[in-house]
C-alpha cells in the first residue's frame, strides 16, 4: 500500500473487495445467522446513475428461452458476459482506463495493474503522456522507474490469455512530438500484439474531470525543466514552492479536424484499432457520430464524474455533463461506446450498459485495488463486479449482457413509461 | 635436378651476387606432383591441400612447413597476390617498397634469394608445392616458378580468363599456349611438370555441373595438346552431394575417353560460393567435400577454412582445416553409386561439339564461346554469350534454366517458366551456406550477433528476402550490377534536370522537425545541444523553403524512417534510403506529372544505353520498357483505382492510401508506369495541398511502376498558405508549435509549388528488375533488422 486515496469513491469498500474478492459482495460473513438485513434507510445520495434503481420484472420470457436452451432452470452462472470492446474480445464488458502520468499512477502501480488486466483478459488503455513523462523503456540501459510504456505493455502481454483483450495506446496533441503511436507501431515488441489484432490507438480529445482543458500534472522544478520543450509550465503554486503545474494543450478540434485525424490514424496504422476519447461536452452525441462515421472502432466518453490525478476544483465541481446525460445524448449505437466515471461495482456498470454503453472502464477503483494488493487486487475487484453483473442480469431474467435496456432501470421522479 | 636447371637458377641468382644455393642441386630426380599424389592414393590417403598465400616470405615458409607437418597427406601451396595475377608488377613493386601487405606471395617480383630461402628445406621429394595464381597471362609466373625449382601450377585459358579478367579469350588462349609449352619444356631438365585445370571450378557457383566437367576436360586436352603429360582435373563441390558425385564420375569417365594417355588425377575443391558463417557449418561443408572426394575416387582436395567467410585464414586455421578434412576422408563411407541424371551426356555433347569446330583446341574454344556453344551462366566477360542461366531446383540440384546456343537441346528439359528471379538467385547463392549453417546452428556468444535477429521478423522474412552479410552482398555480382545501374540512374537524372535549369542543392540531414506525413513510421530523434532534433524523413519542408532562392531545385537526399516491421518483406521498404527530391515554384500537379514522365523516360533511355551489360547480366529484358518510352503514362483518379481494386476482389478502403498489397495488385495489371491522382485528405500529411474546387481531395499523386514493382514516387501541389497549413496540421494530428521556423516563413509567404520525391532504390529496382529495393543499396537497412 502506498497510501493513495480517492475520497470521492467508497474507498474502504473497494479495498475490501481487493482483499476479499467475491466475499466482499455480501455483508460480513460472521453476521450470517445473527443479523437480519435490509436496505439502508434514508434518501439515497449520489449522481443520477446512483439514484437509478435496477428493476427486475415478474414475468421473464427470456428466462424461459434460456431454459429451452439449457433444459433446466437458468442460474446466474449461465449469464453470458463476453463481449466485444472496440474491436477486442473481452470476458466481460470491463476495461482498464488510462492512468496518465500523474505521480499516483507512476509508482509502479501501472505495471502491476497491467499484469492483472492482462490476466483478466480485459482491454487496457495506456495514458497519453506516459511516454513523454516516463519514457518508453526500449533501451535496456535506461529503464524508467515504473517500466515506461513498454514495461506496461510487456507486463500485460505476458499475462493475457490467447484471443482476449488488447492494448490501447493514447496520444494527445502534444504527445505528437513524442510520436507515441509511430514508436509503438514500429516496435518489434508490438508485433505480437499487431499480429493477433490486439493493438489500438486512442486519440485523446478530452477527459471528464476537466472538459476543455488538457492534461495537468504537478511536477518538481527539476523534472519540469527536463520536459520544458514539450509542455508549458505554470507557477500556480507560487515561486517559493518547489512545484510547478505542467499544462497540456487539449488540442484544437473541429468536426473536420476530428474526421481527418481518424482517417489519418486508419491510414497510417491499418492494422491497429482506432479509439477516440471524448470529454463530456454538450455536443458529445454529435462528436461521437463524427468519430464513428470516420471509422473509429470505439468512442470512449468520460463523464464529469471521471477521476483524475489533478484538476482545478472548479472543473471538478462545476464543469461538464454527468455520465447519465452523456449516455442519453449519445444513445444506443451499433459501434462500441465505452464509458467511465466512478465505476467500481456491478450496479453502476449495469446501469451504464442498460443506457447504451458497450463496456465500462475502471479507473481510480483499479488503482486503489492494485494499491491494496499489488498481486491480485484488481483481479479480485473485477471478480466481484463480475459476480454482481451475473446476479443482476439473471435477476432481470436476461442471460446475455447485450440484452439489458433502459427498461431495466427506474429513475426516481421520472414518469413511469408503463 | 639437372645441371641445366642449376645453371638457370645460378644465372638468376648471380644477378644478386649471391652464391649460396639451396641444397636442391644434390637431390636425385624429384618425383612429379602427380606421382606424389598417386603414391598417397595408392596408400589409401586423400591428399589435402590449402589455398595459402602470404606476402611475407617468412610467414609463407612457416605456412608451408606447417602444411607439410600437418597430420594429413599434404602438398604445399603458394598462392600469389592479386597484382601479380593481373600482371600489375609496378603495383607489386610499389607495395613491396612501401611495406604494404599483399594478399598473396609476389613470386615474380619478390627477391629471388628470399624466395629460394623460403623454399630451402621445405621442398622434399614427398612434399611438392603448387603455385596458384588466377592469371590469364601466366608466362612470367611460369618462368619464375621454374627458375625456383618448382614445377606444378594450375589454371587454364578459359577458367582464368572469363571469370577474372577482361582480356580477350583469344589472347588468353595464346598466353596459355606459350605457358604450357614453357612448362612442358622443363621436363627435359628434371621432374615431370604438372598442370591442373581450373575449368571445373568456373565462377565458383551456379554453373550446372555438365559445363564444369566439359570445361575441365577441354582445358586438360588443351594442356595435353601443348605438351603436358601430368595433368589434374578439377571439380568444385556444388550444391547437391548426389549431383556432385554424378558429375565427378562423369569427369573421370570423360578423362579416360579423351585424355587416356597422361598421368592424371581428379582434384575436388571445397565449395567456392557463399560460405557458411558458423564454424560448425563450415566444418560440415568441408567434411562433405572430403566425403565427395573419397566416394568419387578423387585423389586430392583443396580445402577451405572456417574463417573463409570472414577473412584470409591464418596458418593455424589452414592446418586445422587440412586435418579436419583428412579425418573426414578417413571416415567417409563409399555410399551408393550416383544416379545418372544426364550430366555425362551433356558434358560429352559439349566436348564433342567443341572438338568438331577446329583441330586446334585453342581456336575451337574461342569459336565455341563466340558462337555461344559454350556459355557460362552469370559470367559478364565480353566474350561470353551470357544467354545461359542456371537455377537451383527443389532438391538443391543445379539445373539449366536457359541453354542459349549450347548444343544441349535434346538433353536438357528447360523449364517453361523462368524459375529464377534475382531473389531466387540470391537465395540460390546462399543455399549451401544456409543449409550447412542450419545443420550446425550454434549458440552465438556475441551479444551483438544475438541481437541481430529479432525473433518475430525471422519468421516473417524468408532468407531469400533478406540481405546476406556485408561481404557476400558487396561481392555479389547482382549487387554490383544493381549499383552500377543506380549510378546510371543518378547520372541520367542530373543530366535531365540540369538541362532544364534545375539547381541541385545539398540536403539537410537534421532539423527541429521533419516530414510527418509518413505512414506509421517513426522518426529518429537526435540530441542537438539539448534540443530534440529529427533526422530527415524527407526534405519536403526545406524544398518549399528553398524556392525562396531558386525557381526549380532538386536534392539527392537521404531519408531515415523507422517503418513498421510489416514493411520489411514488401521488397520496397528500406529504413534508410535516398530520394531524388524535386520542387518547382508556381507549378501545377499536371506540370509536375509531365516533368516526371519526361525524367523517368530519360533515365530509362540513359540506363538502356549505359548499362546494357549489367541489365543483360541481371536478365532484365530491355523490351519491357518499350511501352514506357512510347506511350503516355495513364492518369487515374484514386476513386477509380479503388474501384478497380475492388473489382479484383481486394478490399481497398475509399478514404485511405492504397494499401501495400493493393499497390502491388494494381501494378501487376499494366505494362507501363501510371499515375494515381487525387488521394483523399486523411491519407497524407499536411504538406499535400487540398483542392480548392473539390474539398477533401488532395492535389497529389503517386507514380506506380508496372509488373508489381509498385510505387516509385509521391508528389503533388503543396499547402503553402499560413492558415491552411495550421488547419491541415491539426487535421493530421500535428502540433503547430513544433513547426515554428516553417510557419514563420509561411506567415510571411511561401511560394506555391509542386514537386515529388522519386525513390532511388525503387527506381533502380524497377529498371534492374530486382526483387527487392535493398538489392539496390550497398548497406541495406531493412525495418527491424540490425545491420551495418
Tab-separated table of N, CA and C in Angstrom, chain B residues 451-523:
chain	number	residue	atom	x	y	z
B	451	UNK	N	21.670	-10.099	-30.944
B	451	UNK	CA	20.708	-9.014	-31.088
B	451	UNK	C	20.355	-8.754	-32.547
B	452	UNK	N	21.202	-9.228	-33.427
B	452	UNK	CA	20.944	-9.037	-34.850
B	452	UNK	C	19.579	-9.564	-35.255
B	453	UNK	N	19.162	-10.622	-34.613
B	453	UNK	CA	17.953	-11.288	-35.043
B	453	UNK	C	16.821	-10.911	-34.117
B	454	UNK	N	15.782	-10.424	-34.706
B	454	UNK	CA	14.610	-10.093	-33.916
B	454	UNK	C	13.588	-11.171	-34.212
B	455	UNK	N	13.224	-11.894	-33.211
B	455	UNK	CA	12.505	-13.134	-33.422
B	455	UNK	C	11.296	-13.050	-34.341
B	456	UNK	N	10.367	-12.132	-34.081
B	456	UNK	CA	9.156	-12.208	-34.893
B	456	UNK	C	9.440	-12.006	-36.375
B	457	UNK	N	10.510	-11.283	-36.664
B	457	UNK	CA	10.798	-10.972	-38.043
B	457	UNK	C	11.377	-12.144	-38.789
B	458	UNK	N	12.125	-12.953	-38.052
B	458	UNK	CA	12.782	-14.064	-38.714
B	458	UNK	C	11.799	-14.926	-39.469
B	459	UNK	N	10.648	-15.130	-38.858
B	459	UNK	CA	9.674	-15.991	-39.499
B	459	UNK	C	8.961	-15.236	-40.617
B	460	UNK	N	9.005	-13.911	-40.529
B	460	UNK	CA	8.248	-13.122	-41.489
B	460	UNK	C	8.978	-12.961	-42.817
B	461	UNK	N	10.281	-12.835	-42.752
B	461	UNK	CA	11.052	-12.620	-43.974
B	461	UNK	C	11.867	-13.859	-44.238
B	462	UNK	N	11.642	-14.468	-45.360
B	462	UNK	CA	12.399	-15.664	-45.677
B	462	UNK	C	13.835	-15.261	-45.970
B	463	UNK	N	14.695	-16.245	-45.881
B	463	UNK	CA	16.119	-15.952	-46.023
B	463	UNK	C	16.415	-15.275	-47.358
B	464	UNK	N	15.697	-15.674	-48.401
B	464	UNK	CA	15.957	-15.097	-49.711
B	464	UNK	C	15.570	-13.640	-49.793
B	465	UNK	N	14.718	-13.205	-48.880
B	465	UNK	CA	14.255	-11.819	-48.936
B	465	UNK	C	15.145	-10.886	-48.151
B	466	UNK	N	16.051	-11.435	-47.364
B	466	UNK	CA	16.847	-10.541	-46.541
B	466	UNK	C	18.284	-10.512	-47.043
B	467	UNK	N	18.952	-9.390	-46.796
B	467	UNK	CA	20.304	-9.274	-47.311
B	467	UNK	C	21.232	-10.302	-46.666
B	468	UNK	N	22.213	-10.783	-47.443
B	468	UNK	CA	23.224	-11.634	-46.831
B	468	UNK	C	24.177	-10.754	-46.047
B	469	UNK	N	25.258	-11.282	-45.567
B	469	UNK	CA	26.239	-10.478	-44.844
B	469	UNK	C	26.838	-9.425	-45.770
B	470	UNK	N	27.498	-8.446	-45.168
B	470	UNK	CA	28.027	-7.328	-45.934
B	470	UNK	C	28.979	-7.793	-47.039
B	471	UNK	N	29.878	-8.701	-46.694
B	471	UNK	CA	30.844	-9.138	-47.701
B	471	UNK	C	30.134	-9.836	-48.853
B	472	UNK	N	29.249	-10.771	-48.508
B	472	UNK	CA	28.558	-11.514	-49.562
B	472	UNK	C	27.733	-10.566	-50.430
B	473	UNK	N	27.116	-9.567	-49.792
B	473	UNK	CA	26.285	-8.619	-50.535
B	473	UNK	C	27.145	-7.775	-51.474
B	474	UNK	N	28.235	-7.244	-50.941
B	474	UNK	CA	29.060	-6.341	-51.744
B	474	UNK	C	29.824	-7.070	-52.847
B	475	UNK	N	30.116	-8.331	-52.625
B	475	UNK	CA	30.863	-9.061	-53.647
B	475	UNK	C	29.939	-9.787	-54.610
B	476	UNK	N	28.638	-9.708	-54.349
B	476	UNK	CA	27.696	-10.385	-55.243
B	476	UNK	C	27.621	-9.658	-56.590
B	477	UNK	N	27.660	-10.402	-57.675
B	477	UNK	CA	27.527	-9.767	-58.997
B	477	UNK	C	26.190	-9.048	-59.152
B	478	UNK	N	25.161	-9.522	-58.451
B	478	UNK	CA	23.853	-8.863	-58.531
B	478	UNK	C	23.947	-7.461	-57.935
B	479	UNK	N	24.537	-7.364	-56.731
B	479	UNK	CA	24.680	-6.059	-56.087
B	479	UNK	C	25.493	-5.115	-56.968
B	480	UNK	N	26.587	-5.632	-57.478
B	480	UNK	CA	27.473	-4.765	-58.249
B	480	UNK	C	26.772	-4.246	-59.508
B	481	UNK	N	26.052	-5.139	-60.180
B	481	UNK	CA	25.334	-4.698	-61.382
B	481	UNK	C	24.262	-3.677	-60.997
B	482	UNK	N	23.547	-3.949	-59.902
B	482	UNK	CA	22.471	-3.045	-59.471
B	482	UNK	C	23.033	-1.666	-59.133
B	483	UNK	N	24.175	-1.650	-58.459
B	483	UNK	CA	24.743	-0.361	-58.068
B	483	UNK	C	25.273	0.409	-59.282
B	484	UNK	N	25.778	-0.319	-60.249
B	484	UNK	CA	26.212	0.381	-61.475
B	484	UNK	C	25.007	0.976	-62.207
B	485	UNK	N	23.909	0.220	-62.202
B	485	UNK	CA	22.693	0.742	-62.839
B	485	UNK	C	22.196	1.973	-62.074
B	486	UNK	N	22.290	1.903	-60.747
B	486	UNK	CA	21.861	3.042	-59.938
B	486	UNK	C	22.695	4.292	-60.258
B	487	UNK	N	23.969	4.067	-60.467
B	487	UNK	CA	24.852	5.146	-60.861
B	487	UNK	C	24.348	5.805	-62.147
B	488	UNK	N	23.935	4.971	-63.055
B	488	UNK	CA	23.398	5.426	-64.326
B	488	UNK	C	22.101	6.217	-64.126
B	489	UNK	N	21.268	5.747	-63.205
B	489	UNK	CA	20.012	6.444	-62.908
B	489	UNK	C	20.312	7.858	-62.424
B	490	UNK	N	21.272	7.960	-61.517
B	490	UNK	CA	21.621	9.276	-60.968
B	490	UNK	C	22.199	10.188	-62.047
B	491	UNK	N	23.104	9.625	-62.844
B	491	UNK	CA	23.716	10.442	-63.891
B	491	UNK	C	22.651	10.931	-64.857
B	492	UNK	N	21.750	10.038	-65.241
B	492	UNK	CA	20.674	10.405	-66.155
B	492	UNK	C	19.772	11.476	-65.563
B	493	UNK	N	19.465	11.349	-64.270
B	493	UNK	CA	18.582	12.325	-63.616
B	493	UNK	C	19.224	13.700	-63.609
B	494	UNK	N	20.486	13.726	-63.227
B	494	UNK	CA	21.175	15.021	-63.143
B	494	UNK	C	21.278	15.654	-64.520
B	495	UNK	N	21.553	14.832	-65.505
B	495	UNK	CA	21.666	15.328	-66.875
B	495	UNK	C	20.355	16.001	-67.294
B	496	UNK	N	19.244	15.292	-67.040
B	496	UNK	CA	17.941	15.792	-67.473
B	496	UNK	C	17.561	17.069	-66.735
B	497	UNK	N	17.706	17.031	-65.425
B	497	UNK	CA	17.254	18.177	-64.630
B	497	UNK	C	18.148	19.400	-64.857
B	498	UNK	N	19.442	19.194	-65.005
B	498	UNK	CA	20.295	20.371	-65.202
B	498	UNK	C	20.044	20.991	-66.575
B	499	UNK	N	19.719	20.158	-67.556
B	499	UNK	CA	19.372	20.698	-68.865
B	499	UNK	C	18.148	21.614	-68.766
B	500	UNK	N	17.236	21.267	-67.870
B	500	UNK	CA	16.020	22.078	-67.707
B	500	UNK	C	16.236	23.254	-66.756
B	501	UNK	N	17.454	23.477	-66.326
B	501	UNK	CA	17.738	24.653	-65.499
B	501	UNK	C	17.502	24.466	-64.015
B	502	UNK	N	17.482	23.219	-63.549
B	502	UNK	CA	17.296	22.990	-62.111
B	502	UNK	C	18.585	23.235	-61.348
B	503	UNK	N	18.428	23.744	-60.141
B	503	UNK	CA	19.553	23.942	-59.244
B	503	UNK	C	19.613	22.749	-58.292
B	504	UNK	N	20.744	22.034	-58.268
B	504	UNK	CA	20.888	20.961	-57.276
B	504	UNK	C	21.375	21.548	-55.973
B	505	UNK	N	20.721	21.149	-54.875
B	505	UNK	CA	21.123	21.652	-53.568
B	505	UNK	C	21.517	20.483	-52.687
B	506	UNK	N	22.356	20.768	-51.710
B	506	UNK	CA	22.806	19.718	-50.809
B	506	UNK	C	21.771	19.544	-49.692
B	507	UNK	N	21.400	18.317	-49.409
B	507	UNK	CA	20.296	18.111	-48.477
B	507	UNK	C	20.677	18.316	-47.017
B	508	UNK	N	19.791	18.964	-46.240
B	508	UNK	CA	19.991	18.975	-44.784
B	508	UNK	C	19.720	17.573	-44.228
B	509	UNK	N	20.407	17.226	-43.158
B	509	UNK	CA	20.276	15.890	-42.573
B	509	UNK	C	19.424	15.921	-41.311
B	510	UNK	N	19.534	17.000	-40.526
B	510	UNK	CA	18.762	17.094	-39.291
B	510	UNK	C	18.027	18.423	-39.243
B	511	UNK	N	16.998	18.476	-38.423
B	511	UNK	CA	16.266	19.721	-38.239
B	511	UNK	C	15.304	19.563	-37.083
B	512	UNK	N	14.756	20.685	-36.581
B	512	UNK	CA	13.834	20.605	-35.432
B	512	UNK	C	12.591	19.786	-35.758
B	513	UNK	N	12.182	19.764	-37.031
B	513	UNK	CA	11.038	18.952	-37.445
B	513	UNK	C	11.379	18.357	-38.797
B	514	UNK	N	10.617	17.344	-39.145
B	514	UNK	CA	10.763	16.793	-40.484
B	514	UNK	C	9.394	16.382	-40.990
B	515	UNK	N	9.354	15.793	-42.155
B	515	UNK	CA	8.078	15.430	-42.788
B	515	UNK	C	7.316	14.429	-41.924
B	516	UNK	N	6.133	14.817	-41.402
B	516	UNK	CA	5.393	13.882	-40.578
B	516	UNK	C	4.477	12.989	-41.404
B	517	UNK	N	4.382	13.237	-42.691
B	517	UNK	CA	3.347	12.578	-43.494
B	517	UNK	C	3.766	11.208	-43.962
B	518	UNK	N	4.249	10.384	-43.065
B	518	UNK	CA	4.773	9.094	-43.445
B	518	UNK	C	4.009	8.012	-42.697
B	519	UNK	N	3.418	7.119	-43.451
B	519	UNK	CA	2.554	6.096	-42.860
B	519	UNK	C	3.195	5.302	-41.727
B	520	UNK	N	2.800	5.590	-40.495
B	520	UNK	CA	3.185	4.727	-39.379
B	520	UNK	C	4.668	4.599	-39.109
B	521	UNK	N	5.480	5.448	-39.713
B	521	UNK	CA	6.922	5.310	-39.500
B	521	UNK	C	7.382	6.282	-38.424
B	522	UNK	N	8.282	5.809	-37.590
B	522	UNK	CA	8.816	6.634	-36.507
B	522	UNK	C	10.017	7.422	-37.016
B	523	UNK	N	10.097	8.659	-36.524
B	523	UNK	CA	11.260	9.473	-36.841
B	523	UNK	C	12.367	9.169	-35.847
